[in-house]
Amino acid sequence: MERYDVVVVGGGPAGFNAVKTVRRLYPERKILLINDREDLQIPCAVPYVVSGVISPEENRYPLGKVKDMGAELLIDRVVSLNVNDSSLFTAGGKAISYERLILSTGWVPRRLNVPGAELKNVYYIDVSTSAISEIAQKVKEAKSIVLVGGGFISVGFADLISRNMSGKRLTVVEASNRIASGAFSSKTLEEMEGALKSQGVEILKGEKVIGFEGSETVERVLLSSGKVEADLVFIFIGFLPNTKLAVDAGIDTEKGFIKVDRYLRTSADNILAAGNCIYHTSAVDGEFTPGMVASVSARDGRIAGANVSGPQVEDTGVVPAGVTEVGGKFYGFAGYTEELLLRKGFSFKEITVDSADAYPMALSANPLTVKLYFLKNGRLVGGEVIGESKIVSSMVDFLSNLIAAGKKPDELLSLTTVAFPPITPPPLLQPIQEGALRFLKEEF
Ligand SMILES: Cc1cc2nc3c(=O)[nH]c(=O)nc-3n(C[C@H](O)[C@H](O)[C@H](O)COP(=O)(O)OP(=O)(O)OC[C@H]3O[C@@H](n4cnc5c(N)ncnc54)[C@H](O)[C@@H]3O)c2cc1C
């Protein structure tokens, strides 16, 4: 049986970064990464491939780079773990022992169990290059596409396909009353929906898909209140943690995710876990948050990698956050959403600041809107950023860190942020500081 100091199972952003971190911090360790597939796509950019903006060749996931870092790569499926003698077994017949194991087995798509889901041209997302190339070709040929589920991923697909490909009927079917995973305020969602509609996308909210019809290939999507013609269907109704390997080995789970402590150690000796498969807690309130995004997985991988030699880096929780693009604008959010604040029954104040992503206006400045949510005691707990440039993602990251630190308006007033005409908001209208000032000025 071959022995390694560190074995990582799953080579997505969590596993890749775990390997990189172990290699950097503990260069003497013998590392093996096992992934069941080799020719993968970068998942975040799959919507750009499917809508023809970039080619599958331009979006290959760099799994093989772990070999350049000095780790070994095995393309095989791990089928079982023996946590008592620190060993694992693969579908290809290999038996491998480890001193430390990191499980980063990721996600699987949530399935829709309705009649007709097995018809041809009904797809779930699969990030292998062959699957994405096939889907990209199907999208080119399709006349009537139905996206089942109106979350972040569907919205991204609908936007990119409708802006980059003409002559297609696109329908998004969402069971709840909010698209984009409920991450934005009603006003922002109205704006996003308006943009999608103006690009020809039909959005059906509060509608359940109850089946698919067609002879061999899908022809219609059956809804709770009618039907829609379709020659291509994508089902994006969420991700589930891929935990079968851990569960079969007797590792503890919670809400279906692998349970970890603050150093990402599982209930089994010498086994850590990272990424979409683990139970995350929110840095805002310590409660459960799915955290099923690449940015969180990449972070987890670094934490788990650093902790293979014992507790070094503590996981202090994640701030739920994300960015999407609709109609050429970027929409970002961080922390508590309007929907969550209302559901939790919190008394909160929403402050919206209209600023710009550059100054003066003559330097091609575009509007930048920042919405901040403060609790009654002044704590900043959430926000939205809407703009037309890359500044949106840095503002979201900045907000996330302020939210995690539990900042209040008086502390926000004294923040320093850089100012440089072509790329920052004007120093006279820095959105977060301005929002804090308005909070202090206004009656609650
Ligand atoms: C279309 C799309 C767009 C997205 N856009 C964004 C975005 O813009 N921003 C963002 O932050 N996130 C985005 N995401 C989510 C992001 O891709 C995932 O959160 C991220 O890939 C999870 O990383 P991970 O390392 O935890 O798991 P994964 O990426 O799922 O990697 C796990 C790997 O482990 C392998 N594996 C599983 N079990 C075994 C086993 N037993 N043996 C061997 N190998 C195994 C799997 O095949 C997989 O390759 C998007 C996802 C999709 C599908």
Coordinates of N, CA, C and O in Angstrom, one line a residue, residues 44-49 51 53-54 147 150-164 170 172 179-181 183-184 188-189 191-197 199 201 203 321-333 385-390 392-393 396:
C44 N -17.3 28.6 -12.8 CA -17.8 30.0 -12.7 C -18.0 30.6 -14.1 O -18.8 31.4 -14.3
A45 N -17.1 30.2 -15.1 CA -17.1 30.8 -16.4 C -17.9 29.9 -17.4 O -18.0 30.3 -18.6
V46 N -18.5 28.8 -16.9 CA -19.3 28.0 -17.8 C -20.4 28.8 -18.5 O -20.6 28.6 -19.7
P47 N -21.2 29.7 -17.9 CA -22.2 30.4 -18.6 C -21.6 31.2 -19.8 O -22.3 31.4 -20.8
Y48 N -20.4 31.7 -19.7 CA -19.7 32.4 -20.8 C -19.4 31.5 -22.0 O -19.4 31.9 -23.1
V49 N -19.1 30.2 -21.6 CA -18.8 29.2 -22.7 C -20.2 28.8 -23.4 O -20.2 28.8 -24.6
S51 N -22.8 30.4 -23.7 CA -23.4 31.5 -24.5 C -22.5 31.9 -25.6 O -22.8 32.9 -26.3
V53 N -19.5 33.2 -25.6 CA -18.6 34.3 -25.4 C -17.1 33.9 -25.4 O -16.3 34.6 -26.0
I54 N -16.9 32.7 -24.8 CA -15.5 32.1 -24.9 C -15.7 30.7 -25.2 O -16.8 30.1 -25.1
L147 N -35.2 27.4 -18.5 CA -34.3 27.3 -17.4 C -35.2 27.0 -16.2 O -36.0 27.9 -15.8
G150 N -34.7 29.8 -10.8 CA -34.3 31.2 -11.2 C -33.3 31.7 -10.3 O -33.2 32.9 -10.0
G151 N -32.4 30.8 -9.8 CA -31.3 31.3 -8.9 C -30.2 32.0 -9.6 O -30.3 32.4 -10.8
F152 N -29.1 32.3 -8.9 CA -27.9 33.0 -9.5 C -27.5 32.4 -10.8 O -27.2 33.2 -11.7
I153 N -27.4 31.1 -10.9 CA -26.8 30.5 -12.1 C -27.7 30.6 -13.3 O -27.3 31.1 -14.4
S154 N -29.0 30.4 -13.1 CA -30.0 30.6 -14.1 C -30.0 32.0 -14.7 O -30.0 32.2 -15.9
V155 N -30.0 32.9 -13.7 CA -30.0 34.4 -14.1 C -28.8 34.7 -15.0 O -28.9 35.3 -16.0
G156 N -27.7 34.1 -14.6 CA -26.4 34.4 -15.4 C -26.6 33.8 -16.8 O -26.2 34.4 -17.8
F157 N -27.1 32.5 -16.9 CA -27.3 31.9 -18.2 C -28.2 32.7 -19.0 O -28.0 33.0 -20.2
A158 N -29.4 33.1 -18.4 CA -30.4 33.8 -19.2 C -29.9 35.1 -19.7 O -30.1 35.5 -20.9
D159 N -29.2 35.8 -18.9 CA -28.6 37.1 -19.3 C -27.7 36.9 -20.5 O -27.8 37.6 -21.5
L160 N -26.7 36.0 -20.3 CA -25.6 35.9 -21.3 C -26.2 35.3 -22.6 O -25.8 35.8 -23.7
I161 N -27.1 34.4 -22.5 CA -27.6 33.8 -23.8 C -28.5 34.9 -24.5 O -28.3 35.1 -25.7
S162 N -29.3 35.6 -23.7 CA -30.2 36.6 -24.4 C -29.4 37.7 -24.9 O -29.8 38.4 -25.9
R163 N -28.3 38.1 -24.4 CA -27.5 39.2 -24.9 C -26.6 38.8 -26.0 O -26.2 39.7 -26.8
N164 N -26.2 37.5 -26.1 CA -25.2 37.1 -27.1 C -25.7 36.3 -28.2 O -25.0 36.0 -29.2
L170 N -36.5 32.4 -24.5 CA -35.9 31.9 -23.2 C -36.9 32.1 -22.1 O -37.4 33.2 -21.9
V172 N -37.5 31.5 -17.9 CA -37.0 31.1 -16.6 C -38.3 30.7 -15.7 O -39.2 31.6 -15.6
I179 N -36.3 35.9 -7.9 CA -35.2 35.3 -8.6 C -33.9 35.6 -7.9 O -33.9 36.2 -6.9
A180 N -32.8 35.1 -8.5 CA -31.4 35.4 -8.0 C -31.3 34.9 -6.6 O -30.6 35.6 -5.8
S181 N -31.8 33.7 -6.3 CA -31.7 33.1 -4.9 C -32.1 34.0 -3.8 O -31.6 33.9 -2.7
A183 N -31.3 36.9 -3.2 CA -30.1 37.7 -2.6 C -30.3 39.2 -2.6 O -29.6 39.9 -1.9
F184 N -31.3 39.7 -3.4 CA -31.4 41.2 -3.5 C -32.7 41.7 -3.0 O -33.7 40.9 -2.9
T188 N -34.2 46.1 -6.3 CA -33.1 45.6 -7.2 C -33.6 44.5 -8.1 O -33.3 44.5 -9.3
L189 N -34.4 43.6 -7.5 CA -34.9 42.5 -8.3 C -35.8 43.0 -9.4 O -35.7 42.4 -10.5
E191 N -35.5 45.8 -10.9 CA -34.6 46.3 -12.0 C -34.0 45.2 -12.8 O -33.9 45.2 -14.0
M192 N -33.5 44.1 -12.1 CA -32.9 43.0 -12.8 C -33.9 42.3 -13.7 O -33.6 42.0 -14.9
E193 N -35.1 42.1 -13.2 CA -36.2 41.4 -14.0 C -36.5 42.3 -15.2 O -36.7 41.8 -16.3
G194 N -36.6 43.6 -15.0 CA -36.9 44.5 -16.1 C -35.8 44.4 -17.2 O -36.2 44.3 -18.4
A195 N -34.6 44.3 -16.8 CA -33.5 44.2 -17.8 C -33.6 42.9 -18.6 O -33.5 42.8 -19.8
L196 N -33.9 41.8 -17.8 CA -34.0 40.5 -18.5 C -35.2 40.5 -19.5 O -35.1 40.0 -20.6
K197 N -36.3 41.1 -19.0 CA -37.5 41.1 -19.9 C -37.2 41.9 -21.2 O -37.5 41.5 -22.3
Q199 N -34.5 42.1 -22.6 CA -33.7 41.3 -23.5 C -34.4 40.1 -24.0 O -33.9 39.2 -24.6
V201 N -36.3 37.8 -22.2 CA -36.4 36.7 -21.3 C -37.8 36.7 -20.6 O -38.1 37.7 -20.0
I203 N -40.0 35.6 -17.5 CA -39.8 35.0 -16.1 C -41.1 34.7 -15.5 O -42.0 35.5 -15.4
A321 N -22.0 36.0 0.3 CA -21.8 37.1 -0.7 C -21.8 36.6 -2.1 O -21.4 35.4 -2.3
G322 N -22.1 37.4 -3.1 CA -22.0 37.0 -4.4 C -22.1 38.2 -5.4 O -22.6 39.3 -5.0
V323 N -21.8 37.9 -6.7 CA -22.0 39.0 -7.7 C -22.5 38.3 -8.9 O -22.2 37.1 -9.2
T324 N -23.5 38.9 -9.6 CA -23.9 38.4 -10.9 C -24.0 39.5 -11.9 O -23.9 40.7 -11.5
E325 N -24.3 39.2 -13.1 CA -24.3 40.2 -14.2 C -25.6 40.1 -14.9 O -26.0 39.0 -15.3
V326 N -26.3 41.2 -15.1 CA -27.6 41.3 -15.9 C -27.6 42.6 -16.7 O -27.4 43.7 -16.1
G327 N -27.8 42.4 -18.0 CA -27.9 43.6 -18.8 C -26.7 44.5 -18.8 O -26.9 45.7 -18.9
G328 N -25.5 43.9 -18.6 CA -24.3 44.8 -18.7 C -24.0 45.5 -17.3 O -23.1 46.2 -17.2
K329 N -24.8 45.2 -16.3 CA -24.5 45.7 -15.0 C -24.2 44.6 -14.0 O -24.7 43.5 -14.2
F330 N -23.3 44.9 -13.0 CA -23.0 43.9 -12.0 C -23.8 44.2 -10.8 O -23.9 45.3 -10.3
Y331 N -24.3 43.1 -10.2 CA -25.1 43.2 -9.0 C -24.5 42.3 -7.9 O -24.3 41.1 -8.1
G332 N -24.1 43.0 -6.8 CA -23.4 42.2 -5.7 C -24.1 42.4 -4.4 O -24.8 43.4 -4.2
F333 N -24.0 41.4 -3.6 CA -24.6 41.5 -2.2 C -23.6 40.9 -1.2 O -22.7 40.1 -1.6
V385 N -24.4 46.2 -3.9 CA -23.6 47.1 -4.7 C -24.0 46.9 -6.2 O -24.0 45.8 -6.6
I386 N -24.3 48.0 -6.8 CA -24.7 47.9 -8.2 C -23.9 48.9 -9.1 O -23.9 50.1 -8.7
G387 N -23.3 48.4 -10.1 CA -22.5 49.3 -10.9 C -22.2 48.6 -12.2 O -22.6 47.5 -12.5
E388 N -21.3 49.3 -13.0 CA -21.0 48.8 -14.4 C -19.6 48.4 -14.5 O -19.1 48.1 -15.6
S389 N -18.8 48.5 -13.4 CA -17.4 48.2 -13.5 C -16.9 47.2 -12.5 O -17.7 46.9 -11.6
K390 N -15.7 46.8 -12.6 CA -15.1 45.8 -11.7 C -15.1 46.3 -10.2 O -14.9 45.5 -9.3
V392 N -17.4 46.8 -8.4 CA -18.5 46.2 -7.7 C -17.9 45.0 -6.8 O -18.3 44.9 -5.6
S393 N -17.1 44.2 -7.4 CA -16.6 43.1 -6.6 C -15.7 43.5 -5.5 O -15.8 43.0 -4.3
V396 N -17.9 44.8 -2.7 CA -18.6 43.7 -2.0 C -17.6 43.0 -1.0 O -18.0 42.7 0.1

